[in-house]
PDB file of C-alpha atoms in Angstrom:
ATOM      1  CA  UNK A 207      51.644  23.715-112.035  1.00 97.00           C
ATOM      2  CA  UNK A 208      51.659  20.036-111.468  1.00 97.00           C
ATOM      3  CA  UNK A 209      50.132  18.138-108.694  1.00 97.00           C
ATOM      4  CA  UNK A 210      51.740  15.127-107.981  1.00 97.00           C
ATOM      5  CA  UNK A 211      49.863  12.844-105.361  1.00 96.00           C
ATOM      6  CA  UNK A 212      50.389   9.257-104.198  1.00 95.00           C
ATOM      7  CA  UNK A 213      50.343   7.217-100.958  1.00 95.00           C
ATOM      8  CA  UNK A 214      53.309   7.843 -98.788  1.00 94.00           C
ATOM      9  CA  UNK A 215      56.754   6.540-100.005  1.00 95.00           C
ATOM     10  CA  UNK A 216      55.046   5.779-103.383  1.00 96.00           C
ATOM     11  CA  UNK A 217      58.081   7.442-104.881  1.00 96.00           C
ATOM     12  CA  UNK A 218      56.319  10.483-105.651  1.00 97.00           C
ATOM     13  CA  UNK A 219      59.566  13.012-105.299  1.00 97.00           C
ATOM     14  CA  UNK A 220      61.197  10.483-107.526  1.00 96.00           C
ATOM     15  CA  UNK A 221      59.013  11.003-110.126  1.00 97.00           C
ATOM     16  CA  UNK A 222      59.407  14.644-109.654  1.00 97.00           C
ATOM     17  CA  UNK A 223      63.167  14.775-110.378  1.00 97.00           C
ATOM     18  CA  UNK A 224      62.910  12.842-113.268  1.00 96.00           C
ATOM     19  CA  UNK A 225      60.348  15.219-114.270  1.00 95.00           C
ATOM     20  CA  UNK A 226      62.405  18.594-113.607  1.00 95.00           C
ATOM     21  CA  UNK A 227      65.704  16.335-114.357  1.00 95.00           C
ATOM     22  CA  UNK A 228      67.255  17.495-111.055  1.00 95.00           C
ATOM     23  CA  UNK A 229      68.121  15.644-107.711  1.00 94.00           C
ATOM     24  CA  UNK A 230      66.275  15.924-105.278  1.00 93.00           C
ATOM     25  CA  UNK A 231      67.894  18.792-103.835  1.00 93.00           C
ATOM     26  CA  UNK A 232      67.647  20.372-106.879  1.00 93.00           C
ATOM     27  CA  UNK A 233      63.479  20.600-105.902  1.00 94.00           C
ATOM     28  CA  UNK A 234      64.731  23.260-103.507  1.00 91.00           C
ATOM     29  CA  UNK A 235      62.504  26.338-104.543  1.00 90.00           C
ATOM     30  CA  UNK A 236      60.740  24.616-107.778  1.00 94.00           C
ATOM     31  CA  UNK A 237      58.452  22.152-106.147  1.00 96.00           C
ATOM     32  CA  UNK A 238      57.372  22.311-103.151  1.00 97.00           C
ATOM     33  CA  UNK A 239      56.671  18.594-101.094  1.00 96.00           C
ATOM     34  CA  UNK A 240      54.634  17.477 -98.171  1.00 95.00           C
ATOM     35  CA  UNK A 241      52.065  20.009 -98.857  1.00 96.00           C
ATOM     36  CA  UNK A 242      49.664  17.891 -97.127  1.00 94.00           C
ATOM     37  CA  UNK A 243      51.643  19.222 -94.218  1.00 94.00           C
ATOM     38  CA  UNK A 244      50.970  23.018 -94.754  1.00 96.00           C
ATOM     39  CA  UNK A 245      47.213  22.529 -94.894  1.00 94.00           C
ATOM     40  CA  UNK A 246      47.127  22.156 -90.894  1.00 90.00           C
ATOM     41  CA  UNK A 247      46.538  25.314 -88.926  1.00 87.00           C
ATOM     42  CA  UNK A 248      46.129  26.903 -92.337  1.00 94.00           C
ATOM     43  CA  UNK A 249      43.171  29.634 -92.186  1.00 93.00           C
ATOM     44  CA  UNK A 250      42.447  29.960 -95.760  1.00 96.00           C
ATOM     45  CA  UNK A 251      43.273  27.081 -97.487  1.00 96.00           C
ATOM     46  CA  UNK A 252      42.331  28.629-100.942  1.00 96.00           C
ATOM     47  CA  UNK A 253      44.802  31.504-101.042  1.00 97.00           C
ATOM     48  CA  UNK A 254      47.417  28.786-100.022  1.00 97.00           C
ATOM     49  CA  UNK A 255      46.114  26.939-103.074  1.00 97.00           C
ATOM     50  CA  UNK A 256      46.398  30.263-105.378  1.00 98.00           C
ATOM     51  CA  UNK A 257      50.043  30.468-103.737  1.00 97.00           C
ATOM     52  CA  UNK A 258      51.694  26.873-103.860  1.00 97.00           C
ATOM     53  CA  UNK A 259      50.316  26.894-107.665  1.00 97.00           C
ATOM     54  CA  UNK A 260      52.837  29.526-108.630  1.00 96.00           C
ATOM     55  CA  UNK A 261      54.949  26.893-108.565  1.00 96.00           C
ATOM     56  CA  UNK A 262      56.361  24.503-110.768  1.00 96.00           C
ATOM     57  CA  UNK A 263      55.812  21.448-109.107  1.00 97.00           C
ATOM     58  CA  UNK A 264      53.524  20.780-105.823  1.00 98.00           C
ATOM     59  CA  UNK A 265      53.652  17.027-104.091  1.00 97.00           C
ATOM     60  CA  UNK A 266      51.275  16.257-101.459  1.00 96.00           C
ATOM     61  CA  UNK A 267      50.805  12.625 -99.940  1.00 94.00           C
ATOM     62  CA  UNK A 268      47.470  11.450-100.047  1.00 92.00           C
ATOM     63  CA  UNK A 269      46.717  10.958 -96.217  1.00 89.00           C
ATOM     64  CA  UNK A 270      43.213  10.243 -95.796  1.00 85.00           C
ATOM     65  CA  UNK A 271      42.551   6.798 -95.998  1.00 83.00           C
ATOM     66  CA  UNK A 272      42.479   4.239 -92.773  1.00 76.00           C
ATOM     67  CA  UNK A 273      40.640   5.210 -89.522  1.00 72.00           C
ATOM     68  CA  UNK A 274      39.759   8.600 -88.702  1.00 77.00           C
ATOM     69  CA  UNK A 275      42.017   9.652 -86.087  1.00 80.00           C
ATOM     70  CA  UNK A 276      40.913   9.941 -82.723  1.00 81.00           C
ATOM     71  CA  UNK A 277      42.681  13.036 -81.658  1.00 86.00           C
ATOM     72  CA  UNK A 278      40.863  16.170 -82.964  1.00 88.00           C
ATOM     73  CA  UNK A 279      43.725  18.097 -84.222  1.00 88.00           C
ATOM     74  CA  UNK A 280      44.913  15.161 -86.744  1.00 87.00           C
ATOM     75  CA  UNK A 281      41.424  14.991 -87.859  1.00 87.00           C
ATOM     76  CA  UNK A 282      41.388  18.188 -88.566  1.00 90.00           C
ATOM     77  CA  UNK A 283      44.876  18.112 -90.521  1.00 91.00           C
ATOM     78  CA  UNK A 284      43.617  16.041 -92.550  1.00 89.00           C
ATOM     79  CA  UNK A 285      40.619  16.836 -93.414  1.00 89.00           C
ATOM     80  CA  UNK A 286      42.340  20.197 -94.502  1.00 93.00           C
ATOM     81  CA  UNK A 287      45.196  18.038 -96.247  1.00 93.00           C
ATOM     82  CA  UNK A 288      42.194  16.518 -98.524  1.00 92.00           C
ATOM     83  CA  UNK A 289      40.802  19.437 -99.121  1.00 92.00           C
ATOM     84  CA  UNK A 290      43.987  21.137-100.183  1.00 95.00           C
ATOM     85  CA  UNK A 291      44.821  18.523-102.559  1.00 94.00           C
ATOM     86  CA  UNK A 292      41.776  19.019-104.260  1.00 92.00           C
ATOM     87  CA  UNK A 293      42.117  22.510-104.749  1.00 95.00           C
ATOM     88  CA  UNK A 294      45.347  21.610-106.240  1.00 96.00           C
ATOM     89  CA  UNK A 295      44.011  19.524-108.554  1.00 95.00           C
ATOM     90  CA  UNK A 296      41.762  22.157-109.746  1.00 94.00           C
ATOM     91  CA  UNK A 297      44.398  24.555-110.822  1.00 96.00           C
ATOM     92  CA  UNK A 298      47.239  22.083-112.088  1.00 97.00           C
ATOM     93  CA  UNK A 299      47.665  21.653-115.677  1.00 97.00           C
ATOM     94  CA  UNK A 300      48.724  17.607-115.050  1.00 96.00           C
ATOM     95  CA  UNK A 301      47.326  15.834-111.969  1.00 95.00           C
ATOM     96  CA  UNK A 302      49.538  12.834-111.448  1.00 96.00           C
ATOM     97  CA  UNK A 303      49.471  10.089-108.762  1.00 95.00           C
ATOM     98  CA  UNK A 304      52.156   7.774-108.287  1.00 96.00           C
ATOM     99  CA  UNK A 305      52.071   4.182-107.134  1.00 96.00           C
ATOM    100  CA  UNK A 306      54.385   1.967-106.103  1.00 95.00           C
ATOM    101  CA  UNK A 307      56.340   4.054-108.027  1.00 96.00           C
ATOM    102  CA  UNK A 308      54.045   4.101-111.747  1.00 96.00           C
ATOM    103  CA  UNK A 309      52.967   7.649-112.581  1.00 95.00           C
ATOM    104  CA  UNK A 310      49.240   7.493-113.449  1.00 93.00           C
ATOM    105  CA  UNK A 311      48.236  10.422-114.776  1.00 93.00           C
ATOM    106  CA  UNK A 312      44.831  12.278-113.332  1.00 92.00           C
ATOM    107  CA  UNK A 313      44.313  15.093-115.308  1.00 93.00           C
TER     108      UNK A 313
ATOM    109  CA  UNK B 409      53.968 -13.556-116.741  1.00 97.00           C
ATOM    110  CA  UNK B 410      54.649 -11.393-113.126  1.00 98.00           C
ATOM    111  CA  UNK B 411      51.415  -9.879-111.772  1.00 98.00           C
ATOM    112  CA  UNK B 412      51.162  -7.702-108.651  1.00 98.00           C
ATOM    113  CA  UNK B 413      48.137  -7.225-107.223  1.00 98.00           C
ATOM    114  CA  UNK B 414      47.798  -4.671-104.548  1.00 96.00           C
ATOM    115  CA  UNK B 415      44.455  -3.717-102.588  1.00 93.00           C
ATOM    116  CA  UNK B 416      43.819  -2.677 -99.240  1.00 89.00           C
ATOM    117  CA  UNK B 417      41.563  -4.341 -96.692  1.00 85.00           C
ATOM    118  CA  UNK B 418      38.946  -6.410 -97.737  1.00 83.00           C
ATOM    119  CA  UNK B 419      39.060  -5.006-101.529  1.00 88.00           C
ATOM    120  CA  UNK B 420      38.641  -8.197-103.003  1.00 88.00           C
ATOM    121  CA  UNK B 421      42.566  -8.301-104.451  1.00 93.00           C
ATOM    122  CA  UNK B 422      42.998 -12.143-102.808  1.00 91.00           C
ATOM    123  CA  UNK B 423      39.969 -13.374-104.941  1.00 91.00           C
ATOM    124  CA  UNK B 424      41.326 -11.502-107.812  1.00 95.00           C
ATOM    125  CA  UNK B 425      44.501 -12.739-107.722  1.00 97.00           C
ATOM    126  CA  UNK B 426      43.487 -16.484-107.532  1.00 95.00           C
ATOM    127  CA  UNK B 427      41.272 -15.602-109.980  1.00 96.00           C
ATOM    128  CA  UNK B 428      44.575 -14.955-112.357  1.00 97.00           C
ATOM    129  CA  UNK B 429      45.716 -18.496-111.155  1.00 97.00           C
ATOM    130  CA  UNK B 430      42.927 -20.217-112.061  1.00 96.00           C
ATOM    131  CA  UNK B 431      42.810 -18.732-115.482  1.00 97.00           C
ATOM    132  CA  UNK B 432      46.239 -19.661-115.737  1.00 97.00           C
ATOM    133  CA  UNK B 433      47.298 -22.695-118.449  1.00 97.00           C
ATOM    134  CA  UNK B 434      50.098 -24.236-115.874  1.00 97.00           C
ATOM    135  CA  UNK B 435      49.927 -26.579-113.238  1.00 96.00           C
ATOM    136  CA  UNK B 436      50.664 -27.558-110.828  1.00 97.00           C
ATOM    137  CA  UNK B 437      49.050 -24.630-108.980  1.00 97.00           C
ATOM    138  CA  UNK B 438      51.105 -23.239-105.721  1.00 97.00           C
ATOM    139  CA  UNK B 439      49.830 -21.415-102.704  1.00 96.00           C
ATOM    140  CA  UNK B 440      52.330 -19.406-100.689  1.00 97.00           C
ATOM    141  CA  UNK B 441      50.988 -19.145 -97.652  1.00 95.00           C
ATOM    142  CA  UNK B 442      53.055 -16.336 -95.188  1.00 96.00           C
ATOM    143  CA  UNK B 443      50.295 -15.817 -92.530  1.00 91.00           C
ATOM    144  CA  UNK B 444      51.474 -16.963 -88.937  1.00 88.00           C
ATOM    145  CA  UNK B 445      48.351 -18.494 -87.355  1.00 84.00           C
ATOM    146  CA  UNK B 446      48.246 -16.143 -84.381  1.00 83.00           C
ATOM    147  CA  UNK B 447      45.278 -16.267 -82.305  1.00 86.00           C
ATOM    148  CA  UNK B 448      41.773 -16.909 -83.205  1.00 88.00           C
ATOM    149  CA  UNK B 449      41.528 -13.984 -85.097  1.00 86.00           C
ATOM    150  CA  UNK B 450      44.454 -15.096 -87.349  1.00 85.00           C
ATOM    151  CA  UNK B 451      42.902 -18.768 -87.197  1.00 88.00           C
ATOM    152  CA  UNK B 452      39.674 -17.522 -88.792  1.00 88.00           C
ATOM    153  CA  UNK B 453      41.332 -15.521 -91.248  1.00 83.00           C
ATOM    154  CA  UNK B 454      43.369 -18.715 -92.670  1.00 85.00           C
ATOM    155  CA  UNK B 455      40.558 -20.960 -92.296  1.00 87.00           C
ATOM    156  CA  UNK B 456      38.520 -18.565 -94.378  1.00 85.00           C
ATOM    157  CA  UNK B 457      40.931 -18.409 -97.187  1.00 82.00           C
ATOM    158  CA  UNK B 458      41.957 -22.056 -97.107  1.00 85.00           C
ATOM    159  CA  UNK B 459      37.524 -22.395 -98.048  1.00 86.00           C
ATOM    160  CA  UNK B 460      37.952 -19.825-100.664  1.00 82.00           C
ATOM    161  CA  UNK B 461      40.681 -21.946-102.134  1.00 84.00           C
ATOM    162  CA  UNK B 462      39.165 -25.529-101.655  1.00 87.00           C
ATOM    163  CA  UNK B 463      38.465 -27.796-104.319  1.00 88.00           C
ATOM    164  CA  UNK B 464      40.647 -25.259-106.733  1.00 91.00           C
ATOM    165  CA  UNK B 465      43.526 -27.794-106.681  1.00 91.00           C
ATOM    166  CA  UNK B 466      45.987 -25.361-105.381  1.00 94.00           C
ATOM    167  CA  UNK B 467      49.149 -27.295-103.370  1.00 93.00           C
ATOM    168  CA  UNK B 468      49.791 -24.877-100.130  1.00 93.00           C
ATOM    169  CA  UNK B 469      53.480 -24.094 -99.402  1.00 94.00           C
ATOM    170  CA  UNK B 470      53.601 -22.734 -95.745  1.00 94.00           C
ATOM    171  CA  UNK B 471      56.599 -20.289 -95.577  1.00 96.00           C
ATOM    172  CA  UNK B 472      56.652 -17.298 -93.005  1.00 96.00           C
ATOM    173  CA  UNK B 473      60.446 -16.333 -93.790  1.00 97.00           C
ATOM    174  CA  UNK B 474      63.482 -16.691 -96.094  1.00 98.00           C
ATOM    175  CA  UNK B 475      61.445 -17.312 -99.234  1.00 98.00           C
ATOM    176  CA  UNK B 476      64.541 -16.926-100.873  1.00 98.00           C
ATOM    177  CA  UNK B 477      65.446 -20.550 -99.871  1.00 97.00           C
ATOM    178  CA  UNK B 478      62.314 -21.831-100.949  1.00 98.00           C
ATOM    179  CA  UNK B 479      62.510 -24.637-103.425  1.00 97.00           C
ATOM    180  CA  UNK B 480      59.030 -25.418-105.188  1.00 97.00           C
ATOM    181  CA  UNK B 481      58.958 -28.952-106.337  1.00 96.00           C
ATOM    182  CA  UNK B 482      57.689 -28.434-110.187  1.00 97.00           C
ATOM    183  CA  UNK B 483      57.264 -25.127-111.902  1.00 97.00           C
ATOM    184  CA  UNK B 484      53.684 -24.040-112.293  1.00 97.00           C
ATOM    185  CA  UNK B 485      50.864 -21.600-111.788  1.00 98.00           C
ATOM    186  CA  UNK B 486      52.288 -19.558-108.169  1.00 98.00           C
ATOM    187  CA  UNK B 487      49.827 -16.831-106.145  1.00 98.00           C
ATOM    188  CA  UNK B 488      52.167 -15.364-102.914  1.00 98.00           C
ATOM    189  CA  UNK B 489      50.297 -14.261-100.421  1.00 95.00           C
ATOM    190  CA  UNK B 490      50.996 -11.414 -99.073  1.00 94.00           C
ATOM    191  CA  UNK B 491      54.036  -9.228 -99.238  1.00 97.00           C
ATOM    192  CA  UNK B 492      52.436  -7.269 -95.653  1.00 95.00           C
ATOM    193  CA  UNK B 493      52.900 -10.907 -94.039  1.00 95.00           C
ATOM    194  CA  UNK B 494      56.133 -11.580 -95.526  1.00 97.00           C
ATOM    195  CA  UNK B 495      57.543  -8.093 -94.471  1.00 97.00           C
ATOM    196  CA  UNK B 496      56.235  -7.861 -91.451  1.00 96.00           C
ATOM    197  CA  UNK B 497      57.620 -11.352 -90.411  1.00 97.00           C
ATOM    198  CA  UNK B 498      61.278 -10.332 -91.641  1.00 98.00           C
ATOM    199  CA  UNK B 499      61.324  -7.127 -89.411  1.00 96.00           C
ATOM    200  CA  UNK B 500      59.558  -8.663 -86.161  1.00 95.00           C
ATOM    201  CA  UNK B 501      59.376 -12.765 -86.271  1.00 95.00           C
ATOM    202  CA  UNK B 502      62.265 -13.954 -84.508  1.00 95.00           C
ATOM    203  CA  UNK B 503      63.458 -15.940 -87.425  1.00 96.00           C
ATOM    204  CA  UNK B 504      63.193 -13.007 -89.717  1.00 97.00           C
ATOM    205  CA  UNK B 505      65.828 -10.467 -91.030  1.00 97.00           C
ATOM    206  CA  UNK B 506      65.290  -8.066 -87.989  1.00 96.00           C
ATOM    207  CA  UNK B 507      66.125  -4.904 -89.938  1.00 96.00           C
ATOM    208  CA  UNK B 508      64.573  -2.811 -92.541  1.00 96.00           C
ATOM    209  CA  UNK B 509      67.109  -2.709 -95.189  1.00 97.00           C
ATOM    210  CA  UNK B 510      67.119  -6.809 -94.227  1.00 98.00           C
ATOM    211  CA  UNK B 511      63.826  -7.445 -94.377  1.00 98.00           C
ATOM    212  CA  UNK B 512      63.372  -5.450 -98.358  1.00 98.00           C
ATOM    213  CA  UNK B 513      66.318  -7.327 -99.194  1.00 98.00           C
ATOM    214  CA  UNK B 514      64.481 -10.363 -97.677  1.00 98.00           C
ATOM    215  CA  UNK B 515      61.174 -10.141 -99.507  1.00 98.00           C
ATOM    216  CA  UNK B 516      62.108  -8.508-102.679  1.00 98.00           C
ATOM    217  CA  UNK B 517      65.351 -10.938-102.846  1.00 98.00           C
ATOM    218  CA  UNK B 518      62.581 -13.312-102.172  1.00 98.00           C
ATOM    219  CA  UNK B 519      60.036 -12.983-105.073  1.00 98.00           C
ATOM    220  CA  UNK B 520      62.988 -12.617-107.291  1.00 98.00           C
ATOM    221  CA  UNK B 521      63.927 -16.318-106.529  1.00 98.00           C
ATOM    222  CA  UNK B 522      60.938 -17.687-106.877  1.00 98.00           C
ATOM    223  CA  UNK B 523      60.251 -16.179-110.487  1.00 98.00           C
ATOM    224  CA  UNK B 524      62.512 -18.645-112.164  1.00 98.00           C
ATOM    225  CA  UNK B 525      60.338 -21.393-110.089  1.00 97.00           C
ATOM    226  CA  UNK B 526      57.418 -20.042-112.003  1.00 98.00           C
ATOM    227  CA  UNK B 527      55.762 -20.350-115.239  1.00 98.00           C
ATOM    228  CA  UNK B 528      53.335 -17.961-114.265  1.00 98.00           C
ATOM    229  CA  UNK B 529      53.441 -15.819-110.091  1.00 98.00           C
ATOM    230  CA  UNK B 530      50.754 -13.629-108.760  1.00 98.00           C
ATOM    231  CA  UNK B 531      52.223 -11.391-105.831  1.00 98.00           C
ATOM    232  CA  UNK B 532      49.359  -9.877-103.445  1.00 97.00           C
ATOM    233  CA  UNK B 533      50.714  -6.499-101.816  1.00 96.00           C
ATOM    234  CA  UNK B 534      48.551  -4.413 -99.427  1.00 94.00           C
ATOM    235  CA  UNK B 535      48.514  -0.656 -99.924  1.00 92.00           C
ATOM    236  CA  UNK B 536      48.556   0.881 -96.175  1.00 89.00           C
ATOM    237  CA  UNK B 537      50.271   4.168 -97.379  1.00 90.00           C
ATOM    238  CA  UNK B 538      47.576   6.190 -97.280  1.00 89.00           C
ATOM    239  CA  UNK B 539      46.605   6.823 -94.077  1.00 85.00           C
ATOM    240  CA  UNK B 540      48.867  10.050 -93.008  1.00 82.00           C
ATOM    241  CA  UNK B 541      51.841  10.067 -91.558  1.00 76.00           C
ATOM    242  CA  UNK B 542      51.174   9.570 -88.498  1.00 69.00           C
ATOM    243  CA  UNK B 543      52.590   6.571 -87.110  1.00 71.00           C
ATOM    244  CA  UNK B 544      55.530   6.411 -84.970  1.00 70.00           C
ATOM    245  CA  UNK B 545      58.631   4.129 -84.811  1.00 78.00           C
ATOM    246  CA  UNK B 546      57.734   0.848 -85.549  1.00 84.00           C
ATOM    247  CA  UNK B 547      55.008   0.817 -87.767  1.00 87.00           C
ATOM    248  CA  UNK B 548      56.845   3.754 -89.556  1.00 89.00           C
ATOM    249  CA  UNK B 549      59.795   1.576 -90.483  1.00 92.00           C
ATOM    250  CA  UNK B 550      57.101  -1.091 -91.952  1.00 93.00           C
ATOM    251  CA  UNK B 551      55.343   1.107 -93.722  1.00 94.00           C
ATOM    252  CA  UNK B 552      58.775   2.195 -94.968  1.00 95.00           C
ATOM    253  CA  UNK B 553      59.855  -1.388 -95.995  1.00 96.00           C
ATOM    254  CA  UNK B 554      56.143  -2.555 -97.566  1.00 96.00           C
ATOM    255  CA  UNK B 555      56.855   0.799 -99.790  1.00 96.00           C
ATOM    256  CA  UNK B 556      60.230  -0.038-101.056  1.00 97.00           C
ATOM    257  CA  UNK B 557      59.192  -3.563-101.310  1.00 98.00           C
ATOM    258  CA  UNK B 558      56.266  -2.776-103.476  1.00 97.00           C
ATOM    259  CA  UNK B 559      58.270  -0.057-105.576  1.00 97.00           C
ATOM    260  CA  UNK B 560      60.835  -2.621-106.440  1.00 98.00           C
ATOM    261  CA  UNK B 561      58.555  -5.426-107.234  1.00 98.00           C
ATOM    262  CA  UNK B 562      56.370  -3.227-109.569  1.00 98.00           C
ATOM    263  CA  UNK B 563      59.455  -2.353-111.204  1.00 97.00           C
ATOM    264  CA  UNK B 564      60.208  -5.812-111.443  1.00 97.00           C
ATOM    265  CA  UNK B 565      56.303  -6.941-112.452  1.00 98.00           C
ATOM    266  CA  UNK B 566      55.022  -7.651-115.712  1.00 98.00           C
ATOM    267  CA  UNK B 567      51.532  -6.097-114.784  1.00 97.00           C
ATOM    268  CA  UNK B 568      50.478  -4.247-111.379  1.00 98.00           C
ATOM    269  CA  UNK B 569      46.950  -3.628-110.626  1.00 96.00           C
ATOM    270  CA  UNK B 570      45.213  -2.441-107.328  1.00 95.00           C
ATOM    271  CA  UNK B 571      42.135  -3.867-107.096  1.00 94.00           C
ATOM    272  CA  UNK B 572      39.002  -1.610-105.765  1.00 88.00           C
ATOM    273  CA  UNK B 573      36.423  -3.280-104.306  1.00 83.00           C
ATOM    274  CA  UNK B 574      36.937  -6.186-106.098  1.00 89.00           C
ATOM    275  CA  UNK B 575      37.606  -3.999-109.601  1.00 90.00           C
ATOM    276  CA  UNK B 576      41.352  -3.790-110.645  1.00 93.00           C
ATOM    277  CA  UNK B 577      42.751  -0.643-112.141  1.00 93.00           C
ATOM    278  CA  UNK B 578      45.646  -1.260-114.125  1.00 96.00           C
ATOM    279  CA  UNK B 579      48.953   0.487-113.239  1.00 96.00           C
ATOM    280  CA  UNK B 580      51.104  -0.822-115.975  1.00 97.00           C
ATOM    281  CA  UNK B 581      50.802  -3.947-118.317  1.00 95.00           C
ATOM    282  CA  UNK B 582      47.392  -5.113-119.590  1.00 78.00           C
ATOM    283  CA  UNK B 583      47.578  -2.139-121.971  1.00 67.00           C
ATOM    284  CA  UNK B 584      48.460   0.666-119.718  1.00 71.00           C
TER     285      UNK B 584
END
C-alpha cells in the first residue's frame, strides 16, 4: 500500500492518478481518499488500518494542525484522523506527502 | 531565479525570504507590500516588518490588488509578500476580483507578470491547509484559492521551500 498525505487541496489525488495512470474516477475501488474522514466514530482504528492497507492506494489529508477545535466531537475526529495516518504509515511500503502539489517522499 | 517560500504562522519564512534578497547580487531591491493596514493589530504587524526591513535598502511598493498591472521601475532583487494577503484581498477587498476562479487568476496571473520585472523574486505563501476541513463557506473558498494559487506557482517556481521554525525544507530546486 501507499500512503499518500498532504495538507488539504495539496493535490494529493492528483498525484495519485498519475501514480495508478487513471482519472480520478478511475480511483474508484483502488485507492481509497479522505481517510482522515473514516477515522471518526471508528472503534478500532487498527483493524481499519489492517483493512484500508489491502489497498492499493490510501490518501488521507493531514488535518491536525491550527487550533484545537472547541467542539469535542471534532477534537476527537481528529485526534483519531492523526492517529490513523500514522498507522498507515506503518504498514505502507511508500509514505508520500504532497505539497503544493511536489510529492516528497516519507518512507 | 523564482523562489517560493511557504511557512505558516510565525515560522520564520518572512526573515528567510529577505534573507534570499539580501544574498541576492541585483539591485535595486523591491518590497511588495499586500497587507491592508487594518486596525491596530494590522498596524503593528506592518510596523514590525517595515523594522525588520530597515536600513536593508529595500524600496517598498504598496499594492493590495491587480499586481498584474504593476509596473516596477528597474528590474532587480523582488520579495512579494504574501500570496494569503494578495488572495484574500482579490476574493473580499472591494477592489479585488470578487470570485475564486478571479482571484487565482488574479494572483497567479499576477506573479507571472512580475517575473519578467525581475532579475531575481522571492514569493512568501502561507500554508493554512492543514487544519481539517472544517471550515465553512467563506474561508473554504480561500483556502480553496491559496491552494490552487500555491500549486500553480510551485509549478511555476524555480525552488519551493517551507520554512519550519525558521529552517527551510526544500520541496524542489536547491538539489531536491
Amino acid at each position: 500500500m501507499i500512503f499518500i498525505t498532504g495538507p488539504l487541496y495539496s493535490g494529493k489525488t492528483e498525484y495519485a492518478c498519475s501514480l495508478l495512470g487513471c482519472t480520478p474516477e478511475g480511483l474508484e475501488g483502488r485507492a481509497v481518499r479522505d481517510a482522515q474522514e473514516l477515522a471518526r466514530d471508528c472503534a478500532d482504528l487498527e483493524a481499519l488500518a489492517d483493512e484500508l492497507a489491502q489497498s492499493e492506494v490510501v490518501i488521507a489529508a493531514e488535518v491536525g494542525g491550527g487550533v484545537v477545535p472547541v467542539d469535542p466531537r471534532e477534537r476527537a475526529g481528529r485526534e483519531a484522523a492523526g492517529r490513523l495516518a500514522c498507522l498507515l504509515a506503518q504498514r505502507a511500503e511508500r509514505v508520500i506527502r504532497v505539497f503544493c502539489g511536489l510529492p516528497q517522499v516519507l518512507k | 531565479m523564482f523562489t517560493l517560500v511557504i511557512g505558516g504562522a510565525a515560522s520564520g519564512k518572512s526573515e528567510y525570504a529577505e534573507g534570499l534578497i539580501l544574498a541576492s547580487p541585483h539591485r535595486p531591491r523591491y518590497y511588495i507590500a499586500t497587507m491592508e493596514p487594518f486596525g491596530p493589530e494590522g498596524q503593528a504587524r506592518i510596523a514590525r516588518h517595515r523594522a525588520l526591513r530597515r536600513g536593508k535598502g529595500f524600496e517598498t511598493v504598496e499594492r493590495y490588488t491587480d499586481l498584474a498591472a504593476l509596473a516596477l521601475p528597474r528590474r532587480g532583487a523582488v520579495l512579494l509578500e504574501c500570496l494569503g494577503n494578495l488572495t484574500a484581498n482579490e476574493l473580499y477587498s472591494p477592489a479585488g476580483a470578487g470570485t475564486l476562479e478571479g482571484a487565482v487568476s488574479a494572483v497567479a496571473g499576477g506573479v507571472e507578470a512580475l517575473l519578467p520585472q525581475c532579475a531575481d523574486l522571492v514569493v512568501v505563501g502561507n500554508e493554512v491547509c492543514s487544519g481539517g476541513r472544517n471550515y465553512a463557506g467563506d474561508t473554504d473558498s480561500y483556502l480553496r484559492a491559496l491552494a490552487e494559487v500555491s500549486r500553480l506557482l510551485a509549478q511555476r517556481a524555480d525552488r519551493v521551500c517551507e520554512v519550519v521554525c525558521g529552517i527551510p525544507t526544500w520541496h524542489k530546486g536547491a538539489g531536491v
